[in-house]
CSV table of N, CA and C in Angstrom, one decimal:
chain,number,residue,atom,x,y,z
A,1096,UNK,N,0.8,-1.2,0.0
A,1096,UNK,CA,0.0,0.0,0.0
A,1096,UNK,C,0.9,1.2,0.0
A,1097,UNK,N,0.7,2.1,-0.9
A,1097,UNK,CA,1.5,3.3,-1.1
A,1097,UNK,C,0.8,4.4,-0.2
A,1098,UNK,N,1.6,5.0,0.7
A,1098,UNK,CA,1.1,6.1,1.5
A,1098,UNK,C,1.5,7.4,0.9
A,1099,UNK,N,2.5,7.4,0.0
A,1099,UNK,CA,3.1,8.6,-0.5
A,1099,UNK,C,2.9,8.7,-2.0
A,1100,UNK,N,2.8,9.9,-2.5
A,1100,UNK,CA,2.6,10.0,-4.0
A,1100,UNK,C,3.9,10.5,-4.6
A,1101,UNK,N,4.8,11.0,-3.9
A,1101,UNK,CA,6.1,11.6,-4.4
A,1101,UNK,C,7.2,11.1,-3.5
A,1102,UNK,N,8.3,10.7,-4.2
A,1102,UNK,CA,9.5,10.2,-3.5
A,1102,UNK,C,10.7,11.1,-3.9
A,1103,UNK,N,11.3,11.7,-2.9
A,1103,UNK,CA,12.4,12.7,-3.1
A,1103,UNK,C,13.6,12.2,-2.5
A,1104,UNK,N,14.7,12.1,-3.3
A,1104,UNK,CA,16.0,11.7,-2.8
A,1104,UNK,C,16.8,12.9,-2.7
A,1105,UNK,N,17.6,13.1,-1.6
A,1105,UNK,CA,18.4,14.3,-1.4
A,1105,UNK,C,19.8,13.9,-1.1
A,1106,UNK,N,20.7,14.3,-1.9
A,1106,UNK,CA,22.1,14.1,-1.6
A,1106,UNK,C,22.6,15.4,-1.0
A,1107,UNK,N,23.2,15.3,0.2
A,1107,UNK,CA,23.6,16.5,0.9
A,1107,UNK,C,25.1,16.6,0.9
A,1108,UNK,N,25.6,17.7,0.6
A,1108,UNK,CA,27.0,18.0,0.6
A,1108,UNK,C,27.3,19.1,1.6
A,1109,UNK,N,28.6,19.5,1.7
A,1109,UNK,CA,29.0,20.6,2.6
A,1109,UNK,C,28.3,21.9,2.3
A,1110,UNK,N,28.2,22.2,1.0
A,1110,UNK,CA,27.7,23.5,0.6
A,1110,UNK,C,26.3,23.5,-0.1
A,1111,UNK,N,25.9,22.3,-0.6
A,1111,UNK,CA,24.6,22.3,-1.3
A,1111,UNK,C,23.9,21.0,-1.1
A,1112,UNK,N,22.6,21.0,-1.3
A,1112,UNK,CA,21.7,19.8,-1.3
A,1112,UNK,C,21.2,19.7,-2.7
A,1113,UNK,N,21.1,18.4,-3.2
A,1113,UNK,CA,20.6,18.1,-4.5
A,1113,UNK,C,19.4,17.3,-4.3
A,1114,UNK,N,18.3,17.7,-4.9
A,1114,UNK,CA,17.0,17.0,-4.8
A,1114,UNK,C,16.7,16.4,-6.1
A,1115,UNK,N,16.2,15.1,-6.1
A,1115,UNK,CA,15.8,14.4,-7.3
A,1115,UNK,C,14.5,13.6,-7.0
A,1116,UNK,N,13.7,13.4,-8.0
A,1116,UNK,CA,12.5,12.6,-7.8
A,1116,UNK,C,12.6,11.3,-8.5
A,1117,UNK,N,11.9,10.3,-8.0
A,1117,UNK,CA,12.0,8.9,-8.5
A,1117,UNK,C,11.5,8.8,-9.9
A,1118,UNK,N,10.6,9.6,-10.4
A,1118,UNK,CA,10.0,9.5,-11.7
A,1118,UNK,C,10.5,10.5,-12.7
A,1119,UNK,N,11.6,11.2,-12.3
A,1119,UNK,CA,12.2,12.2,-13.2
A,1119,UNK,C,13.7,12.0,-13.3
A,1120,UNK,N,14.3,12.6,-14.4
A,1120,UNK,CA,15.7,12.4,-14.6
A,1120,UNK,C,16.5,13.7,-14.2
A,1121,UNK,N,15.8,14.8,-13.9
A,1121,UNK,CA,16.5,16.0,-13.6
A,1121,UNK,C,16.5,16.2,-12.1
A,1122,UNK,N,17.5,17.0,-11.6
A,1122,UNK,CA,17.6,17.3,-10.2
A,1122,UNK,C,17.7,18.8,-10.1
A,1123,UNK,N,17.5,19.3,-8.8
A,1123,UNK,CA,17.6,20.7,-8.5
A,1123,UNK,C,18.5,20.9,-7.3
A,1124,UNK,N,19.4,21.9,-7.3
A,1124,UNK,CA,20.3,22.1,-6.2
A,1124,UNK,C,19.9,23.4,-5.4
A,1125,UNK,N,20.2,23.3,-4.1
A,1125,UNK,CA,19.9,24.4,-3.2
A,1125,UNK,C,21.1,24.5,-2.3
A,1126,UNK,N,21.4,25.7,-1.8
A,1126,UNK,CA,22.5,25.9,-0.8
A,1126,UNK,C,22.1,25.1,0.5
A,1127,UNK,N,23.1,24.6,1.1
A,1127,UNK,CA,22.9,23.8,2.4
A,1127,UNK,C,23.0,24.8,3.5
A,1128,UNK,N,22.0,25.7,3.6
A,1128,UNK,CA,21.9,26.7,4.7
A,1128,UNK,C,20.4,27.0,4.8
A,1129,UNK,N,20.0,27.7,5.8
A,1129,UNK,CA,18.6,28.1,6.0
A,1129,UNK,C,17.9,28.7,4.8
A,1130,UNK,N,18.6,29.6,4.1
A,1130,UNK,CA,18.0,30.2,2.9
A,1130,UNK,C,17.8,29.2,1.8
A,1131,UNK,N,18.7,28.3,1.7
A,1131,UNK,CA,18.5,27.2,0.7
A,1131,UNK,C,17.4,26.3,1.1
A,1132,UNK,N,17.2,26.0,2.4
A,1132,UNK,CA,16.1,25.2,2.9
A,1132,UNK,C,14.7,25.9,2.5
A,1133,UNK,N,14.7,27.2,2.8
A,1133,UNK,CA,13.5,28.0,2.4
A,1133,UNK,C,13.2,27.9,0.9
A,1134,UNK,N,14.2,28.0,0.1
A,1134,UNK,CA,14.0,27.9,-1.3
A,1134,UNK,C,13.5,26.5,-1.7
A,1135,UNK,N,14.0,25.5,-1.1
A,1135,UNK,CA,13.6,24.1,-1.3
A,1135,UNK,C,12.1,24.0,-0.9
A,1136,UNK,N,11.7,24.5,0.3
A,1136,UNK,CA,10.3,24.4,0.7
A,1136,UNK,C,9.4,25.2,-0.2
A,1137,UNK,N,9.8,26.3,-0.7
A,1137,UNK,CA,9.0,27.1,-1.6
A,1137,UNK,C,8.8,26.4,-2.9
A,1138,UNK,N,9.9,25.8,-3.4
A,1138,UNK,CA,9.8,25.2,-4.7
A,1138,UNK,C,8.9,23.9,-4.7
A,1139,UNK,N,8.9,23.2,-3.6
A,1139,UNK,CA,8.1,22.0,-3.5
A,1139,UNK,C,7.0,22.0,-2.5
A,1140,UNK,N,6.5,23.1,-2.1
A,1140,UNK,CA,5.5,23.2,-1.0
A,1140,UNK,C,4.3,22.4,-1.3
A,1141,UNK,N,3.8,22.3,-2.6
A,1141,UNK,CA,2.6,21.6,-2.9
A,1141,UNK,C,2.8,20.0,-2.9
A,1142,UNK,N,4.1,19.6,-3.0
A,1142,UNK,CA,4.4,18.2,-3.1
A,1142,UNK,C,4.8,17.6,-1.7
A,1143,UNK,N,5.3,18.4,-0.8
A,1143,UNK,CA,6.0,17.9,0.3
A,1143,UNK,C,5.1,17.1,1.3
A,1144,UNK,N,3.8,17.5,1.5
A,1144,UNK,CA,2.9,16.9,2.5
A,1144,UNK,C,2.6,15.4,2.1
A,1145,UNK,N,2.7,15.1,0.8
A,1145,UNK,CA,2.4,13.7,0.4
A,1145,UNK,C,3.7,13.0,-0.1
A,1146,UNK,N,4.9,13.6,0.3
A,1146,UNK,CA,6.1,13.0,-0.1
A,1146,UNK,C,6.8,12.2,1.0
A,1147,UNK,N,7.7,11.3,0.5
A,1147,UNK,CA,8.6,10.6,1.3
A,1147,UNK,C,10.0,11.0,0.9
A,1148,UNK,N,10.8,11.6,1.8
A,1148,UNK,CA,12.1,12.1,1.6
A,1148,UNK,C,13.1,11.1,2.1
A,1149,UNK,N,14.1,10.8,1.3
A,1149,UNK,CA,15.2,9.9,1.7
A,1149,UNK,C,16.5,10.7,1.6
A,1150,UNK,N,17.3,10.7,2.6
A,1150,UNK,CA,18.7,11.3,2.5
A,1150,UNK,C,19.7,10.4,3.3
A,1151,UNK,N,20.9,10.5,2.9
A,1151,UNK,CA,22.0,9.7,3.6
A,1151,UNK,C,22.7,10.5,4.7
A,1152,UNK,N,23.3,9.8,5.5
A,1152,UNK,CA,24.2,10.4,6.6
A,1152,UNK,C,25.4,10.9,5.9
A,1153,UNK,N,25.8,12.1,6.2
A,1153,UNK,CA,27.0,12.7,5.5
A,1153,UNK,C,27.9,13.4,6.5
A,1154,UNK,N,28.2,12.8,7.6
A,1154,UNK,CA,29.1,13.3,8.5
A,1154,UNK,C,28.6,14.5,9.3
A,1155,UNK,N,27.3,14.7,9.4
A,1155,UNK,CA,26.7,15.8,10.2
A,1155,UNK,C,26.2,16.9,9.3
A,1156,UNK,N,26.5,17.0,8.0
A,1156,UNK,CA,26.1,18.0,7.2
A,1156,UNK,C,24.6,18.0,6.9
A,1157,UNK,N,24.0,16.8,7.2
A,1157,UNK,CA,22.5,16.6,6.9
A,1157,UNK,C,21.7,17.0,8.1
A,1158,UNK,N,22.3,17.2,9.3
A,1158,UNK,CA,21.6,17.3,10.6
A,1158,UNK,C,20.6,18.5,10.6
A,1159,UNK,N,21.0,19.7,10.2
A,1159,UNK,CA,20.2,20.9,10.2
A,1159,UNK,C,19.0,20.7,9.3
A,1160,UNK,N,19.2,20.2,8.1
A,1160,UNK,CA,18.2,20.0,7.1
A,1160,UNK,C,17.2,18.9,7.6
A,1161,UNK,N,17.7,17.9,8.1
A,1161,UNK,CA,16.9,16.8,8.6
A,1161,UNK,C,16.0,17.3,9.8
A,1162,UNK,N,16.5,18.1,10.7
A,1162,UNK,CA,15.7,18.6,11.8
A,1162,UNK,C,14.6,19.6,11.2
A,1163,UNK,N,15.0,20.3,10.2
A,1163,UNK,CA,14.0,21.2,9.6
A,1163,UNK,C,12.9,20.5,8.9
A,1164,UNK,N,13.2,19.4,8.2
A,1164,UNK,CA,12.1,18.6,7.6
A,1164,UNK,C,11.2,18.0,8.7
A,1165,UNK,N,11.8,17.5,9.8
A,1165,UNK,CA,10.9,16.9,10.8
A,1165,UNK,C,10.0,17.9,11.5
A,1166,UNK,N,10.6,19.1,11.7
A,1166,UNK,CA,9.8,20.2,12.3
A,1166,UNK,C,8.6,20.6,11.4
A,1167,UNK,N,8.8,20.5,10.1
A,1167,UNK,CA,7.7,20.8,9.2
A,1167,UNK,C,6.7,19.7,8.9
A,1168,UNK,N,7.0,18.6,9.6
A,1168,UNK,CA,6.0,17.4,9.5
A,1168,UNK,C,6.2,16.6,8.2
A,1169,UNK,N,7.3,16.6,7.6
A,1169,UNK,CA,7.6,15.9,6.4
A,1169,UNK,C,8.1,14.5,6.7
A,1170,UNK,N,7.6,13.5,6.1
A,1170,UNK,CA,8.1,12.1,6.3
A,1170,UNK,C,9.5,12.0,5.7
A,1171,UNK,N,10.5,11.7,6.5
A,1171,UNK,CA,11.9,11.6,6.1
A,1171,UNK,C,12.5,10.3,6.7
A,1172,UNK,N,13.4,9.7,5.9
A,1172,UNK,CA,14.1,8.6,6.3
A,1172,UNK,C,15.6,8.9,6.1
A,1173,UNK,N,16.4,8.7,7.2
A,1173,UNK,CA,17.8,8.8,7.1
A,1173,UNK,C,18.4,7.5,6.8
A,1174,UNK,N,18.9,7.3,5.6
A,1174,UNK,CA,19.3,6.0,5.1
A,1174,UNK,C,20.8,5.7,5.5
A,1175,UNK,N,21.0,4.4,5.7
A,1175,UNK,CA,22.3,3.9,6.0
A,1175,UNK,C,23.1,3.9,4.7
A,1176,UNK,N,24.3,4.6,4.7
A,1176,UNK,CA,25.1,4.8,3.5
A,1176,UNK,C,25.5,3.5,2.8
A,1177,UNK,N,25.9,2.5,3.6
A,1177,UNK,CA,26.3,1.2,3.0
A,1177,UNK,C,25.2,0.6,2.2
A,1178,UNK,N,24.0,0.6,2.8
A,1178,UNK,CA,22.9,0.0,2.2
A,1178,UNK,C,22.5,0.7,0.9
A,1179,UNK,N,22.5,2.0,0.9
A,1179,UNK,CA,22.2,2.8,-0.3
A,1179,UNK,C,23.3,2.5,-1.4
A,1180,UNK,N,24.6,2.5,-1.0
A,1180,UNK,CA,25.6,2.3,-2.0
A,1180,UNK,C,25.4,0.9,-2.6
A,1181,UNK,N,25.1,-0.1,-1.8
A,1181,UNK,CA,24.9,-1.5,-2.3
A,1181,UNK,C,23.7,-1.4,-3.3
A,1182,UNK,N,22.6,-0.7,-2.9
A,1182,UNK,CA,21.5,-0.6,-3.8
A,1182,UNK,C,21.8,0.1,-5.1
A,1183,UNK,N,22.6,1.1,-5.1
A,1183,UNK,CA,23.1,1.8,-6.3
A,1183,UNK,C,23.9,0.9,-7.2
A,1184,UNK,N,24.8,0.1,-6.6
A,1184,UNK,CA,25.6,-0.8,-7.4
A,1184,UNK,C,24.7,-1.9,-8.0
A,1185,UNK,N,23.7,-2.3,-7.2
A,1185,UNK,CA,22.8,-3.4,-7.8
A,1185,UNK,C,22.0,-2.9,-9.0
A,1186,UNK,N,21.9,-1.6,-9.2
A,1186,UNK,CA,21.3,-1.0,-10.3
A,1186,UNK,C,22.2,-1.0,-11.5
A,1187,UNK,N,23.5,-1.3,-11.3
A,1187,UNK,CA,24.4,-1.3,-12.4
A,1187,UNK,C,25.1,0.1,-12.6
A,1188,UNK,N,24.8,1.0,-11.7
A,1188,UNK,CA,25.4,2.3,-11.8
A,1188,UNK,C,26.8,2.4,-11.2
A,1189,UNK,N,27.7,2.8,-12.0
A,1189,UNK,CA,29.1,3.0,-11.5
A,1189,UNK,C,29.4,4.5,-11.3
A,1190,UNK,N,28.6,5.4,-11.9
A,1190,UNK,CA,28.8,6.8,-11.7
A,1190,UNK,C,28.6,7.3,-10.3
A,1191,UNK,N,29.3,8.3,-10.0
A,1191,UNK,CA,29.2,8.9,-8.6
A,1191,UNK,C,29.1,10.4,-8.7
A,1192,UNK,N,27.9,10.9,-8.9
A,1192,UNK,CA,27.7,12.3,-8.8
A,1192,UNK,C,26.6,12.6,-7.9
A,1193,UNK,N,26.5,13.8,-7.4
A,1193,UNK,CA,25.4,14.2,-6.5
A,1193,UNK,C,24.0,14.0,-7.1
A,1194,UNK,N,23.9,14.3,-8.4
A,1194,UNK,CA,22.6,14.2,-9.1
A,1194,UNK,C,22.2,12.7,-9.2
A,1195,UNK,N,23.2,11.8,-9.6
A,1195,UNK,CA,22.9,10.4,-9.6
A,1195,UNK,C,22.5,9.8,-8.3
A,1196,UNK,N,23.2,10.3,-7.2
A,1196,UNK,CA,22.9,9.8,-5.9
A,1196,UNK,C,21.5,10.2,-5.5
A,1197,UNK,N,21.2,11.5,-5.8
A,1197,UNK,CA,19.8,12.0,-5.4
A,1197,UNK,C,18.7,11.2,-6.1
A,1198,UNK,N,18.9,10.9,-7.3
A,1198,UNK,CA,17.9,10.1,-8.1
A,1198,UNK,C,17.8,8.6,-7.5
A,1199,UNK,N,19.0,8.1,-7.2
A,1199,UNK,CA,19.0,6.7,-6.7
A,1199,UNK,C,18.4,6.7,-5.3
A,1200,UNK,N,18.6,7.7,-4.5
A,1200,UNK,CA,17.9,7.8,-3.1
A,1200,UNK,C,16.4,7.8,-3.3
A,1201,UNK,N,15.9,8.6,-4.3
A,1201,UNK,CA,14.5,8.7,-4.5
A,1201,UNK,C,14.0,7.3,-4.9
A,1202,UNK,N,14.7,6.6,-5.8
A,1202,UNK,CA,14.2,5.3,-6.2
A,1202,UNK,C,14.3,4.3,-5.0
A,1203,UNK,N,15.3,4.4,-4.2
A,1203,UNK,CA,15.5,3.6,-3.0
A,1203,UNK,C,14.3,3.7,-2.1
A,1204,UNK,N,13.8,5.0,-1.9
A,1204,UNK,CA,12.6,5.2,-1.1
A,1204,UNK,C,11.4,4.7,-1.7
A,1205,UNK,N,11.3,4.8,-3.0
A,1205,UNK,CA,10.1,4.3,-3.7
A,1205,UNK,C,10.0,2.8,-3.6
A,1206,UNK,N,11.1,2.1,-3.8
A,1206,UNK,CA,11.0,0.7,-3.8
A,1206,UNK,C,11.0,0.1,-2.4
A,1207,UNK,N,11.4,0.8,-1.4
A,1207,UNK,CA,11.5,0.2,0.0
A,1207,UNK,C,10.6,1.0,1.0
A,1208,UNK,N,9.7,1.8,0.6
A,1208,UNK,CA,9.0,2.7,1.5
A,1208,UNK,C,8.3,1.9,2.6
A,1209,UNK,N,7.8,0.7,2.4
A,1209,UNK,CA,7.1,0.0,3.4
A,1209,UNK,C,8.1,-0.6,4.5
A,1210,UNK,N,9.4,-0.6,4.2
A,1210,UNK,CA,10.4,-1.2,5.1
A,1210,UNK,C,11.2,-0.1,5.8
A,1211,UNK,N,11.1,1.1,5.4
A,1211,UNK,CA,12.0,2.2,5.9
A,1211,UNK,C,11.3,2.9,7.1
A,1212,UNK,N,12.0,3.1,8.2
A,1212,UNK,CA,11.5,3.8,9.3
A,1212,UNK,C,11.7,5.3,9.2
A,1213,UNK,N,10.7,6.0,9.7
A,1213,UNK,CA,10.8,7.5,9.6
A,1213,UNK,C,11.8,7.9,10.7
A,1214,UNK,N,12.6,9.0,10.4
A,1214,UNK,CA,13.6,9.5,11.3
A,1214,UNK,C,12.9,10.1,12.5
A,1215,UNK,N,13.4,9.8,13.7
A,1215,UNK,CA,13.0,10.4,14.9
A,1215,UNK,C,14.2,11.1,15.6
A,1216,UNK,N,14.1,12.4,15.7
A,1216,UNK,CA,15.2,13.1,16.3
A,1216,UNK,C,15.4,12.7,17.8
A,1217,UNK,N,16.7,12.9,18.2
A,1217,UNK,CA,17.0,12.6,19.6
A,1217,UNK,C,16.6,13.8,20.5
A,1218,UNK,N,16.4,13.6,21.7
A,1218,UNK,CA,16.1,14.8,22.6
A,1218,UNK,C,17.4,15.5,22.8
A,1219,UNK,N,17.4,16.7,23.3
A,1219,UNK,CA,18.5,17.6,23.4
A,1219,UNK,C,19.6,17.0,24.3
A,1220,UNK,N,19.3,16.4,25.4
A,1220,UNK,CA,20.3,15.8,26.3
A,1220,UNK,C,21.0,14.7,25.7
A,1221,UNK,N,20.3,13.8,25.0
A,1221,UNK,CA,20.9,12.7,24.3
A,1221,UNK,C,21.8,13.1,23.2
A,1222,UNK,N,21.3,14.1,22.5
A,1222,UNK,CA,22.1,14.7,21.3
A,1222,UNK,C,23.4,15.3,21.8
A,1223,UNK,N,23.3,16.0,22.9
A,1223,UNK,CA,24.5,16.6,23.5
A,1223,UNK,C,25.5,15.5,23.9
A,1224,UNK,N,25.0,14.5,24.6
A,1224,UNK,CA,25.8,13.4,25.0
A,1224,UNK,C,26.5,12.7,23.9
A,1225,UNK,N,25.7,12.5,22.8
A,1225,UNK,CA,26.3,11.9,21.6
A,1225,UNK,C,27.4,12.7,21.0
A,1226,UNK,N,27.2,14.0,20.9
A,1226,UNK,CA,28.2,14.9,20.3
A,1226,UNK,C,29.5,14.9,21.2
A,1227,UNK,N,29.3,14.9,22.5
A,1227,UNK,CA,30.5,14.9,23.4
A,1227,UNK,C,31.2,13.5,23.3
A,1228,UNK,N,30.5,12.4,23.2
A,1228,UNK,CA,31.1,11.1,23.1
A,1228,UNK,C,31.9,11.1,21.7
A,1229,UNK,N,31.3,11.6,20.7
A,1229,UNK,CA,32.0,11.6,19.4
A,1229,UNK,C,33.3,12.5,19.5
A,1230,UNK,N,33.2,13.6,20.1
A,1230,UNK,CA,34.3,14.5,20.3
A,1230,UNK,C,35.5,13.8,21.0
A,1231,UNK,N,35.1,13.1,22.1
A,1231,UNK,CA,36.1,12.3,22.9
A,1231,UNK,C,36.8,11.3,22.0
A,1232,UNK,N,36.0,10.6,21.1
A,1232,UNK,CA,36.7,9.6,20.2
A,1232,UNK,C,37.6,10.3,19.3
A,1233,UNK,N,37.2,11.5,18.7
A,1233,UNK,CA,38.1,12.3,17.8
A,1233,UNK,C,39.4,12.7,18.5
A,1234,UNK,N,39.3,13.2,19.8
A,1234,UNK,CA,40.4,13.6,20.5
A,1234,UNK,C,41.4,12.4,20.8
A,1235,UNK,N,40.8,11.2,21.1
A,1235,UNK,CA,41.6,10.1,21.4
A,1235,UNK,C,42.4,9.6,20.1
A,1236,UNK,N,41.7,9.7,19.0
A,1236,UNK,CA,42.4,9.4,17.7
A,1236,UNK,C,43.5,10.4,17.4
A,1237,UNK,N,43.3,11.6,17.7
A,1237,UNK,CA,44.3,12.6,17.5
A,1237,UNK,C,45.5,12.4,18.4
A,1238,UNK,N,45.2,12.0,19.6
A,1238,UNK,CA,46.3,11.7,20.6
A,1238,UNK,C,47.2,10.6,20.1
A,1239,UNK,N,46.5,9.5,19.7
A,1239,UNK,CA,47.2,8.3,19.1
A,1239,UNK,C,48.1,8.7,17.9
A,1240,UNK,N,47.5,9.5,17.0
A,1240,UNK,CA,48.3,10.0,15.9
A,1240,UNK,C,49.5,10.8,16.3
A,1241,UNK,N,49.4,11.7,17.2
A,1241,UNK,CA,50.5,12.5,17.7
A,1241,UNK,C,51.5,11.7,18.4
A,1242,UNK,N,51.1,10.7,19.2
A,1242,UNK,CA,52.1,9.8,19.8
A,1242,UNK,C,52.9,9.0,18.8
A,1243,UNK,N,52.2,8.5,17.8
A,1243,UNK,CA,52.9,7.7,16.7
A,1243,UNK,C,53.8,8.6,16.0
A,1244,UNK,N,53.4,9.9,15.7
A,1244,UNK,CA,54.3,10.8,15.0
A,1244,UNK,C,55.6,11.1,15.7
A,1245,UNK,N,55.5,11.2,17.1
A,1245,UNK,CA,56.7,11.5,17.8
A,1245,UNK,C,57.7,10.4,17.9
A,1246,UNK,N,57.1,9.2,17.8
A,1246,UNK,CA,57.9,8.0,17.9
A,1246,UNK,C,58.5,7.5,16.6
A,1247,UNK,N,58.0,8.1,15.5
A,1247,UNK,CA,58.5,7.7,14.2
A,1247,UNK,C,59.9,8.2,13.9
A,1248,UNK,N,60.6,7.4,13.1
A,1248,UNK,CA,62.0,7.8,12.8
A,1248,UNK,C,62.0,9.1,11.9
A,1249,UNK,N,62.9,9.9,12.1
A,1249,UNK,CA,63.0,11.2,11.4
A,1249,UNK,C,63.6,11.0,10.0
């Protein structure tokens, strides 16, 4: 049973988001900032209420846009990168561009909509704890790198 009429795949980069639809071959780019988000919502306002949006994790660059989608009541799935890459390879696609990824994410959502869970944001305390734990891991890795560098032969 299809709950959604439109499937939007979004590839998120450091500076832009690229949106593609499962039934179209073209994509549209927007800046990855609040002004770009407003332009996205303005461009697709009539479609978004009946849409299922799929985007990948991209090292945190997706977080602000993801939270904005949830606040606006839009159905969104935060996809596992490995699963999406395997899906793209299964289609026989070897190309790697933001536009191709956005279209593949839209198709991924279309074909798997009944099995994909909607994104649920963490509460503030848990989110802060998660970011602190990640920072601790980063600092430990940097410490190991620096210790290795000092012990290396010159």
